[in-house]
PDB file of N, CA and C in Angstrom:
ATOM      1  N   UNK Q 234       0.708   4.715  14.983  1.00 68.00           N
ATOM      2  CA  UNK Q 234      -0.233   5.332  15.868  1.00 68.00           C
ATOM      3  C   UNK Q 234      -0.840   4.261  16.765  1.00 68.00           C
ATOM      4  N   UNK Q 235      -1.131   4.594  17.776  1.00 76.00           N
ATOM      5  CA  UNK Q 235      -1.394   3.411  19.000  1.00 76.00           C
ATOM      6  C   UNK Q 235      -2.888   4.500  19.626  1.00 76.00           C
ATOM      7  N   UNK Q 236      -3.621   3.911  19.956  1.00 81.00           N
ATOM      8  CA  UNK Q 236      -5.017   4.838  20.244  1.00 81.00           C
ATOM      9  C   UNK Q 236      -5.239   6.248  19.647  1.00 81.00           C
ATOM     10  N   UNK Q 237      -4.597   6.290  18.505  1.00 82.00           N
ATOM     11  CA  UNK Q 237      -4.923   7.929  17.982  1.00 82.00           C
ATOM     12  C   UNK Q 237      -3.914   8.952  18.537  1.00 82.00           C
ATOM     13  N   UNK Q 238      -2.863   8.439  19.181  1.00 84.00           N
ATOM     14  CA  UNK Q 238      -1.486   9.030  19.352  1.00 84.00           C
ATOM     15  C   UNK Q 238      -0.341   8.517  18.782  1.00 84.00           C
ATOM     16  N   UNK Q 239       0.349   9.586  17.895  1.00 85.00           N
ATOM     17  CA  UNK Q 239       1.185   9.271  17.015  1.00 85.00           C
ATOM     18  C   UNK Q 239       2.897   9.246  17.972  1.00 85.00           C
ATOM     19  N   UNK Q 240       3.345   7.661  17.951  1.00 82.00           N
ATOM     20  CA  UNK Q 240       4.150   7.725  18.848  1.00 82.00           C
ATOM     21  C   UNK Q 240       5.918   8.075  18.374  1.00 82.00           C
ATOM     22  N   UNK Q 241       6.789   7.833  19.036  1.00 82.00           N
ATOM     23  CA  UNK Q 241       7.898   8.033  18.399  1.00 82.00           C
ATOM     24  C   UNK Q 241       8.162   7.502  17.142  1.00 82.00           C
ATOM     25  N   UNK Q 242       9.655   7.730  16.491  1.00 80.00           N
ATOM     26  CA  UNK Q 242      10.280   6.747  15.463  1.00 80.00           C
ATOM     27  C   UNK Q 242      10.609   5.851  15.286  1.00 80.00           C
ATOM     28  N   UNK Q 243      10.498   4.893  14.777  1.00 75.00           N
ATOM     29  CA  UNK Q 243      10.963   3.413  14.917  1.00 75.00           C
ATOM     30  C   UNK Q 243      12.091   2.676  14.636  1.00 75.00           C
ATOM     31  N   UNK Q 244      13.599   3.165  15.149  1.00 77.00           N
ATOM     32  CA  UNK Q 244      14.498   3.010  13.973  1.00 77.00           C
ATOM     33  C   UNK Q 244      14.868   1.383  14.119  1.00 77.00           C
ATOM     34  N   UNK Q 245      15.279   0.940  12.858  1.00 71.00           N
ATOM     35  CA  UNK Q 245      15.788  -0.577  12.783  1.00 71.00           C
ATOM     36  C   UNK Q 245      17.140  -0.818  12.700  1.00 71.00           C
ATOM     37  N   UNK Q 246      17.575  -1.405  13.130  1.00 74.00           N
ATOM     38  CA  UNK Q 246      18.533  -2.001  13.769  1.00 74.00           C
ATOM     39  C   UNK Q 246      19.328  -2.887  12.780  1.00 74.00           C
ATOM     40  N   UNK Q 247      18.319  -3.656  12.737  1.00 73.00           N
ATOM     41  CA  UNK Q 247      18.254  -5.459  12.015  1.00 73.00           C
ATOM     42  C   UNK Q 247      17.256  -5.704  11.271  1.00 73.00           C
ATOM     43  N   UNK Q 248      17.290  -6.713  10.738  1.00 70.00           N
ATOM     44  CA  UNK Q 248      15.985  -7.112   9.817  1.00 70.00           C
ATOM     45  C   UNK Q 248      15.463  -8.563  10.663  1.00 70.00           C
ATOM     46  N   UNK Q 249      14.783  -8.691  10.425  1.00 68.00           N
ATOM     47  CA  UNK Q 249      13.970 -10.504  10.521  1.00 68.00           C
ATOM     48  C   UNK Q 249      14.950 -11.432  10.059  1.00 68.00           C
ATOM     49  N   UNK Q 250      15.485 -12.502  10.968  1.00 72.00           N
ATOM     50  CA  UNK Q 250      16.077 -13.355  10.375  1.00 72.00           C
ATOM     51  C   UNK Q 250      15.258 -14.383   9.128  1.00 72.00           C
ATOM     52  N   UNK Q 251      15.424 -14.752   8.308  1.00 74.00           N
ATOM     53  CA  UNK Q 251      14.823 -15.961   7.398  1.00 74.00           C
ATOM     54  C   UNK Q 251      13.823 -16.826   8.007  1.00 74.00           C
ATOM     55  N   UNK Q 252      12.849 -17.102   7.470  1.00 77.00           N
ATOM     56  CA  UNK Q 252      12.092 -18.293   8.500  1.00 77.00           C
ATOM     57  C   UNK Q 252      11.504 -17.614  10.239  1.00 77.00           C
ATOM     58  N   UNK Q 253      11.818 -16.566  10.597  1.00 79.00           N
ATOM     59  CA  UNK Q 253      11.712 -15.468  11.382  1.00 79.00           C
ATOM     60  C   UNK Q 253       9.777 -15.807  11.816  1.00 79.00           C
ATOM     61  N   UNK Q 254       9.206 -16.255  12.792  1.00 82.00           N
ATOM     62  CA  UNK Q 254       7.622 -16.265  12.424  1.00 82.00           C
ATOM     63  C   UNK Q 254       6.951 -15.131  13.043  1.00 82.00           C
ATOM     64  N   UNK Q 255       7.551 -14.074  12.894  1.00 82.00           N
ATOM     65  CA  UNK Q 255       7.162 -12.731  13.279  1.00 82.00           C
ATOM     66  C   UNK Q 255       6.892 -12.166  11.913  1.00 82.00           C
ATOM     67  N   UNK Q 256       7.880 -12.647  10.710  1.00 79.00           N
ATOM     68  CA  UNK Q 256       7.861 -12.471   9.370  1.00 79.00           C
ATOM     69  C   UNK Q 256       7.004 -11.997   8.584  1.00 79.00           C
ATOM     70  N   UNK Q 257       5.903 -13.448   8.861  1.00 81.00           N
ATOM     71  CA  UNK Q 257       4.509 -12.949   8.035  1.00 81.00           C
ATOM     72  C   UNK Q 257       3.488 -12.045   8.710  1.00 81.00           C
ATOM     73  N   UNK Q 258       3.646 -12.184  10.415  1.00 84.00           N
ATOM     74  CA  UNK Q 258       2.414 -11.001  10.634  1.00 84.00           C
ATOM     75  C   UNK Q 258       3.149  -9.636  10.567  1.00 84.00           C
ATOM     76  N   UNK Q 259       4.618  -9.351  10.479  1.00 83.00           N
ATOM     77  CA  UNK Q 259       4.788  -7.842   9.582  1.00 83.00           C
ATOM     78  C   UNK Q 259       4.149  -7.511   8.625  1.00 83.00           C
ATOM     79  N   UNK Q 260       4.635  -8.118   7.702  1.00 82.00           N
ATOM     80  CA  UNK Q 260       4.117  -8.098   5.993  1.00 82.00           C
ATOM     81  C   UNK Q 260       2.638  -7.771   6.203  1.00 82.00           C
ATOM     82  N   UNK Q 261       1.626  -8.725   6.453  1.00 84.00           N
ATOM     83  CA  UNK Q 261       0.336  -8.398   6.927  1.00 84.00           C
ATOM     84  C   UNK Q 261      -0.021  -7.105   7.347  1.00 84.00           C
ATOM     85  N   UNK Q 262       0.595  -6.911   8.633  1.00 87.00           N
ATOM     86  CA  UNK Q 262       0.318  -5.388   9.288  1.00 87.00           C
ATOM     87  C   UNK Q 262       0.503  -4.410   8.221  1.00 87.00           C
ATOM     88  N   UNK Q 263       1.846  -4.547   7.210  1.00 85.00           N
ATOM     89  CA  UNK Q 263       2.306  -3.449   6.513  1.00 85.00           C
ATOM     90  C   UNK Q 263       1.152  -3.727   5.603  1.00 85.00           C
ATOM     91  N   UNK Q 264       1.492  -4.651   4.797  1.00 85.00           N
ATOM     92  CA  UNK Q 264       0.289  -4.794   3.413  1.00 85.00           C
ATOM     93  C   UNK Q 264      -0.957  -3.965   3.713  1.00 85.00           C
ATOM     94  N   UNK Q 265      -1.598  -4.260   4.719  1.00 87.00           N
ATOM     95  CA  UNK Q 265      -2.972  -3.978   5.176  1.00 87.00           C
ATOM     96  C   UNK Q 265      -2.956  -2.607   5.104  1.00 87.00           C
ATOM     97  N   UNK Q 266      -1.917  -1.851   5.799  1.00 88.00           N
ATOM     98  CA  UNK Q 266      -1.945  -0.375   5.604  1.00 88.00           C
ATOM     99  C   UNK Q 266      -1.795   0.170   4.934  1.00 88.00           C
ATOM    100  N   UNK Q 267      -0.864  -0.529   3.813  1.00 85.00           N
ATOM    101  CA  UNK Q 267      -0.827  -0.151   2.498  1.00 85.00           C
ATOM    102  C   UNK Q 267      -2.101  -0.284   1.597  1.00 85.00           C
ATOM    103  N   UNK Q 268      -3.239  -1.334   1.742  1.00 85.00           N
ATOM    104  CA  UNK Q 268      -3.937  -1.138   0.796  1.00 85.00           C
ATOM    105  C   UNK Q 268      -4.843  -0.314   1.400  1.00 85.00           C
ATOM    106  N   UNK Q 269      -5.186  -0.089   2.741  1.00 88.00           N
ATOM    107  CA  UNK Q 269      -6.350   1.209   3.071  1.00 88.00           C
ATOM    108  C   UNK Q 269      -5.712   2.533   2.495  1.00 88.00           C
ATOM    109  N   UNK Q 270      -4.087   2.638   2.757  1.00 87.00           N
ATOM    110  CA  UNK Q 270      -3.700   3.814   1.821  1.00 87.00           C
ATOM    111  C   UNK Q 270      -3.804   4.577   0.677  1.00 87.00           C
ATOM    112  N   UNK Q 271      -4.018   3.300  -0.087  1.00 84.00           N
ATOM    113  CA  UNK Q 271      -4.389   3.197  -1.533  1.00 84.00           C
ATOM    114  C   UNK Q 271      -5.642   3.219  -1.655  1.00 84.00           C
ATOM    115  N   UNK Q 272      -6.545   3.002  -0.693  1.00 84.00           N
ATOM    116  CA  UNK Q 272      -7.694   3.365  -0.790  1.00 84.00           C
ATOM    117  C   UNK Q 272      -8.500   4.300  -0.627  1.00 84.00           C
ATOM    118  N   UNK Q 273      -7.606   4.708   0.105  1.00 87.00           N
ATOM    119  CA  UNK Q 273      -8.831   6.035   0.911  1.00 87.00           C
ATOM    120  C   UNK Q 273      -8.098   7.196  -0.639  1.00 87.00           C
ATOM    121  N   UNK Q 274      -6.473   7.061  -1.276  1.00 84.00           N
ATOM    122  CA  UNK Q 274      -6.330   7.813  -2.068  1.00 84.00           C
ATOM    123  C   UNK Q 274      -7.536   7.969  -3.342  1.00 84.00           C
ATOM    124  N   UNK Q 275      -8.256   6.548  -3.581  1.00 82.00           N
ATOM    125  CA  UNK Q 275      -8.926   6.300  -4.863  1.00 82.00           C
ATOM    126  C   UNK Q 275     -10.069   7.120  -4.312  1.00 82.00           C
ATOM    127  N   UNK Q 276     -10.649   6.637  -3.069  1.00 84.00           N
ATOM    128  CA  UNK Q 276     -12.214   7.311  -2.989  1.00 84.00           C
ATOM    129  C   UNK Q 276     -11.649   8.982  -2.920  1.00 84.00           C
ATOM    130  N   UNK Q 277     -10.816   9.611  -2.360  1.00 86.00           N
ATOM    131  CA  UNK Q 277     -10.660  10.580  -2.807  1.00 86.00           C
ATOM    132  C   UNK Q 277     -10.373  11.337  -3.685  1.00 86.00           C
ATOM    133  N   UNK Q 278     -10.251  10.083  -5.250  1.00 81.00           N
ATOM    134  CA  UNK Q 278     -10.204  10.936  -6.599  1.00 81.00           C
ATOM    135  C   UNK Q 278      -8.863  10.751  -6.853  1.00 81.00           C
ATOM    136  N   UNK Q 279      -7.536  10.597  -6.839  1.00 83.00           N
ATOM    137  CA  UNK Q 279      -6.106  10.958  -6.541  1.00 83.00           C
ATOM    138  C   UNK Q 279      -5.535  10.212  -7.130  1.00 83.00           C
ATOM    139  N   UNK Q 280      -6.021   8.474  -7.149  1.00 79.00           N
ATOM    140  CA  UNK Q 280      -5.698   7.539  -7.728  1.00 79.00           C
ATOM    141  C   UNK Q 280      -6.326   7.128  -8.917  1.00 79.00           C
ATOM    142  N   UNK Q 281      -6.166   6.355  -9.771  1.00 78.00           N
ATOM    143  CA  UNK Q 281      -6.996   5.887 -10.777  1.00 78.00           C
ATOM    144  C   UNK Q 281      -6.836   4.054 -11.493  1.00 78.00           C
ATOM    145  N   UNK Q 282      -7.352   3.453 -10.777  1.00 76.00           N
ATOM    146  CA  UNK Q 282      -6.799   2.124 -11.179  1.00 76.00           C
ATOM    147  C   UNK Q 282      -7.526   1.990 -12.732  1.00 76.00           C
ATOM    148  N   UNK Q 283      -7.345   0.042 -13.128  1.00 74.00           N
ATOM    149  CA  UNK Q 283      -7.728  -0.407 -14.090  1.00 74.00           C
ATOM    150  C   UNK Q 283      -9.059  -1.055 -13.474  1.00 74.00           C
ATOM    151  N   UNK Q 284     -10.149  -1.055 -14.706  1.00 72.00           N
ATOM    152  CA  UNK Q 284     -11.634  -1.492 -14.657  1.00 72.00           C
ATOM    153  C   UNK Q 284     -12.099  -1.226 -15.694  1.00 72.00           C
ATOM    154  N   UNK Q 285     -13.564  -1.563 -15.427  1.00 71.00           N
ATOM    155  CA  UNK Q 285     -14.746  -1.210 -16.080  1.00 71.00           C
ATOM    156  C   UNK Q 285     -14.775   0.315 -16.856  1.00 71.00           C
ATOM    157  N   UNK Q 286     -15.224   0.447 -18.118  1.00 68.00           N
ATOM    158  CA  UNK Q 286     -15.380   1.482 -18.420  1.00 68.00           C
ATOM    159  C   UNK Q 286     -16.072   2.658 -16.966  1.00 68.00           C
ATOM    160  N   UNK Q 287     -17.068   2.271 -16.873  1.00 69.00           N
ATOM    161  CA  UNK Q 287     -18.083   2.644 -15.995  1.00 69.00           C
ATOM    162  C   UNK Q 287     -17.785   2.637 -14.865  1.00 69.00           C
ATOM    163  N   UNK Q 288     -16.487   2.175 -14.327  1.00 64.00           N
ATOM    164  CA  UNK Q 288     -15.984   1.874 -12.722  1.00 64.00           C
ATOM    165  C   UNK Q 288     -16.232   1.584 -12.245  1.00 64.00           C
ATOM    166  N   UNK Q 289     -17.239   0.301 -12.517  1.00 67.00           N
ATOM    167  CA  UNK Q 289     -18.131  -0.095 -11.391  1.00 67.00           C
ATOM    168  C   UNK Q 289     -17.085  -1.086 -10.833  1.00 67.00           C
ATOM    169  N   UNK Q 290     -16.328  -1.609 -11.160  1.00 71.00           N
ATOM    170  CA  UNK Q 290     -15.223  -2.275 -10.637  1.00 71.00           C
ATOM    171  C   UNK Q 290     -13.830  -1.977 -11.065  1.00 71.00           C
ATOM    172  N   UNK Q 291     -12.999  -1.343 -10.064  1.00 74.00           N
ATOM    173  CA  UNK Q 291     -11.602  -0.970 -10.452  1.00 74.00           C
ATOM    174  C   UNK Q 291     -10.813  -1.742  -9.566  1.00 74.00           C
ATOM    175  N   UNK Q 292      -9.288  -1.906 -10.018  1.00 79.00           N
ATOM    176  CA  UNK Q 292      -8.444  -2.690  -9.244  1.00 79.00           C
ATOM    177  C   UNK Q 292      -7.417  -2.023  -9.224  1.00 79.00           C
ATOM    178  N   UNK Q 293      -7.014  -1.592  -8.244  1.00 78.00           N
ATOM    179  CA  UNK Q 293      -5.400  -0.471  -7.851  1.00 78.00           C
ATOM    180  C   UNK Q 293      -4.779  -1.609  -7.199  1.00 78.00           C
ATOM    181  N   UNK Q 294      -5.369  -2.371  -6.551  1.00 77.00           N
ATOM    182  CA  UNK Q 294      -3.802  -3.460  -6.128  1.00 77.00           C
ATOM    183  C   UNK Q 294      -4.177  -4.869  -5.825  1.00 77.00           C
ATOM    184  N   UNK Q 295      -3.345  -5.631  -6.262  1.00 80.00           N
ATOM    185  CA  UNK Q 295      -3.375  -7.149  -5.822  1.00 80.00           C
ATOM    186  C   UNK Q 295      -2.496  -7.580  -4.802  1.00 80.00           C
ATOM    187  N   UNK Q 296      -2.387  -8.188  -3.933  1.00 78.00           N
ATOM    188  CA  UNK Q 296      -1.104  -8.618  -2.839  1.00 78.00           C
ATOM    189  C   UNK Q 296      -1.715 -10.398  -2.997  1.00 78.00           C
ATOM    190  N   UNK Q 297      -0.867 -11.146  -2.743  1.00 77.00           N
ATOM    191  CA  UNK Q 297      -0.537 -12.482  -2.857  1.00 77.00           C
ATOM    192  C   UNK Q 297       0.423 -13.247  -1.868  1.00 77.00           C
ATOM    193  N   UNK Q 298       0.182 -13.685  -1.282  1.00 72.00           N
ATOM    194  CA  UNK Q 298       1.564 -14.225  -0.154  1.00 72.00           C
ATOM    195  C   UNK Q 298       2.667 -12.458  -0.040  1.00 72.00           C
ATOM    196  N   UNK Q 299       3.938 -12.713  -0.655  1.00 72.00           N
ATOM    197  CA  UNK Q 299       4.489 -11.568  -0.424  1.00 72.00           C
ATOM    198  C   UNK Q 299       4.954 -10.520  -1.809  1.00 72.00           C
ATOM    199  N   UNK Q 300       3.956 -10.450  -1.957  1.00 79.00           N
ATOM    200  CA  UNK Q 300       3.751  -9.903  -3.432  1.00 79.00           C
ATOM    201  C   UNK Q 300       2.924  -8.750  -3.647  1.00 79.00           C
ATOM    202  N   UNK Q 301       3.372  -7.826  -4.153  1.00 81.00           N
ATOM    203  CA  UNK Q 301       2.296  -6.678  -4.575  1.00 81.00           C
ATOM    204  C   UNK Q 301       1.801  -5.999  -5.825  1.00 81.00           C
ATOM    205  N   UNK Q 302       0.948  -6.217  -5.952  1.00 82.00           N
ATOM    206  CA  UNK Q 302       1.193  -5.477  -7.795  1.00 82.00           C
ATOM    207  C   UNK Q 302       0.338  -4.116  -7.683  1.00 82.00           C
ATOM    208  N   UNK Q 303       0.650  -2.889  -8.482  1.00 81.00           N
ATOM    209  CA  UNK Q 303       0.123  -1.964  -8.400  1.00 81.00           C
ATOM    210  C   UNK Q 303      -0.161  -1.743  -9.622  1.00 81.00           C
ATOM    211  N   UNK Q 304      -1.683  -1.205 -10.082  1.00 80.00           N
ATOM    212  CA  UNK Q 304      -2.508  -0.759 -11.410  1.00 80.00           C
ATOM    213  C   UNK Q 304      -2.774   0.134 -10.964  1.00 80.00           C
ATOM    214  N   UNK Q 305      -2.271   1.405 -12.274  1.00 77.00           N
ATOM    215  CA  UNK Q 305      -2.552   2.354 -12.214  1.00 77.00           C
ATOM    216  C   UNK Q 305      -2.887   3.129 -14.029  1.00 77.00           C
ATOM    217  N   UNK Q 306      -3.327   4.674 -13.730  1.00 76.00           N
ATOM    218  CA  UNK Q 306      -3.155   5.100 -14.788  1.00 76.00           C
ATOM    219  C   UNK Q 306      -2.115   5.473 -15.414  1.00 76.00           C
ATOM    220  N   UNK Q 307      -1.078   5.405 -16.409  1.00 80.00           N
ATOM    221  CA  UNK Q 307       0.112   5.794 -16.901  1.00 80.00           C
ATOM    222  C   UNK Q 307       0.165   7.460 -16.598  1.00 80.00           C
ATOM    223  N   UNK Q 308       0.625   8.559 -15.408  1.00 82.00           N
ATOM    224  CA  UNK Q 308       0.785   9.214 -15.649  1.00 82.00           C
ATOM    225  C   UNK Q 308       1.331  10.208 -14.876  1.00 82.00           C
ATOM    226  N   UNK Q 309       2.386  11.129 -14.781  1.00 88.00           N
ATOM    227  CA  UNK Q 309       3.317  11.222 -13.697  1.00 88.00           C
ATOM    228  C   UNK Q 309       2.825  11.889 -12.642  1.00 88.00           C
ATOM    229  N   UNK Q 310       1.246  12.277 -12.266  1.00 85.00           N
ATOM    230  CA  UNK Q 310       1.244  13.110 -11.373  1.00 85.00           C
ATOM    231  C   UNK Q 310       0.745  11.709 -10.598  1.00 85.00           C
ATOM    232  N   UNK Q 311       0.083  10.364 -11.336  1.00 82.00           N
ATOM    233  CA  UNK Q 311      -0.557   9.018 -10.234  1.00 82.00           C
ATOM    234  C   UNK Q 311       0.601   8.734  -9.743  1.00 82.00           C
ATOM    235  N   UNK Q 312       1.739   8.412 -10.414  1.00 83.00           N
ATOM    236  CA  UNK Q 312       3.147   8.145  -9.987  1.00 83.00           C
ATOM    237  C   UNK Q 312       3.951   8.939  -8.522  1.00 83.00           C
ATOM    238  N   UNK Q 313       3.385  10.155  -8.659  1.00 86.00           N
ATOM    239  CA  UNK Q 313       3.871  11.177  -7.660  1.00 86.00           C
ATOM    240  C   UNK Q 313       3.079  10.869  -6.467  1.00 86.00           C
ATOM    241  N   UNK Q 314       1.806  11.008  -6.720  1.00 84.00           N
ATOM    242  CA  UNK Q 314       1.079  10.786  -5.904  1.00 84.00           C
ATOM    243  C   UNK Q 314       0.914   9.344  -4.840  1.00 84.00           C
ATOM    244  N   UNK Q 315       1.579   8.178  -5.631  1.00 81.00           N
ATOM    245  CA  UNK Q 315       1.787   6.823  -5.345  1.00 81.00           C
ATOM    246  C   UNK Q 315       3.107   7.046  -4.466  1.00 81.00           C
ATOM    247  N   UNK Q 316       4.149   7.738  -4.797  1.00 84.00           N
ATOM    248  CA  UNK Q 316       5.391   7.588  -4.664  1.00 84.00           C
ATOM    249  C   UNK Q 316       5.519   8.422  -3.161  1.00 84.00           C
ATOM    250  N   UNK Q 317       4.360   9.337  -2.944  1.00 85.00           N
ATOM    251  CA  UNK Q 317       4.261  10.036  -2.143  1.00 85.00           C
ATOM    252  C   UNK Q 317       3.607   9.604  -1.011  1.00 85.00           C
ATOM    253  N   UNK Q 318       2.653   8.498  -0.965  1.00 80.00           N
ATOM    254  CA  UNK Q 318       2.077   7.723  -0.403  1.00 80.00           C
ATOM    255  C   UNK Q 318       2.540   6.355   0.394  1.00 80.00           C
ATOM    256  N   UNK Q 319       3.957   6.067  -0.978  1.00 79.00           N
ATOM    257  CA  UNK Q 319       4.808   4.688  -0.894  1.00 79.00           C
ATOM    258  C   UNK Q 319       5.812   5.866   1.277  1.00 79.00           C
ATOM    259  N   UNK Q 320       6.377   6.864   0.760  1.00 81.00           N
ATOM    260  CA  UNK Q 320       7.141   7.285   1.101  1.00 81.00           C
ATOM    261  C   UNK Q 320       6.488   7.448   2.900  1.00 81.00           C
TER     262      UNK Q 320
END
C-alpha cells in the first residue's frame, strides 16, 4: 500500500543476489510488517504469546539480524491464525 492505496501485484522474477545491499533494508521493511502484524493480532485477542502470569509482559516474537522466532500458545486455532497472517 503506498498512501492508503492498495497497488498492483508484485511478481518476482529473481531474488537478491548474495551480498546484494538492498538485502538488509528488505528484510527490515518485511520484518517490521511482520511484527505490527503480529501485533495488532495480540491486542486484538487472536494471538497469545509467552509471559507473565498476569501479562503484564508477553513476547510473541524476537527478530535478530535475519532471524525470527515465534512464541506462541500450543494450539491449532493460534497456528491457523499465525499461518493465516504468515500467508
Amino acid at each position: 500500500m503506498a498512501n492508503g492505496v492498495r497497488g498492483g501485484e508484485i511478481v518476482c522474477k529473481r531474488g537478491l543476489r548474495q551480498g546484494d545491499p538492498l538485502s538488509p533494508l528488505i528484510f527490515v521493511l518485511v520484518a517490521d510488517s511482520l511484527h505490527h502484524m503480529i501485533a495488532r493480532c495480540r491486542k486484538e485477542g487472536l494471538l497469545k504469546g509467552l509471559g507473565c502470569r498476569d501479562e503484564s509482559y508477553v513476547v510473541i516474537n524476537l527478530q535478530y539480524v535475519d532471524d525470527t522466532l515465534l512464541f506462541g500458545k500450543e494450539s491449532l486455532p493460534q497456528a491457523m491464525i499465525l499461518k493465516w497472517e504468515l500467508m
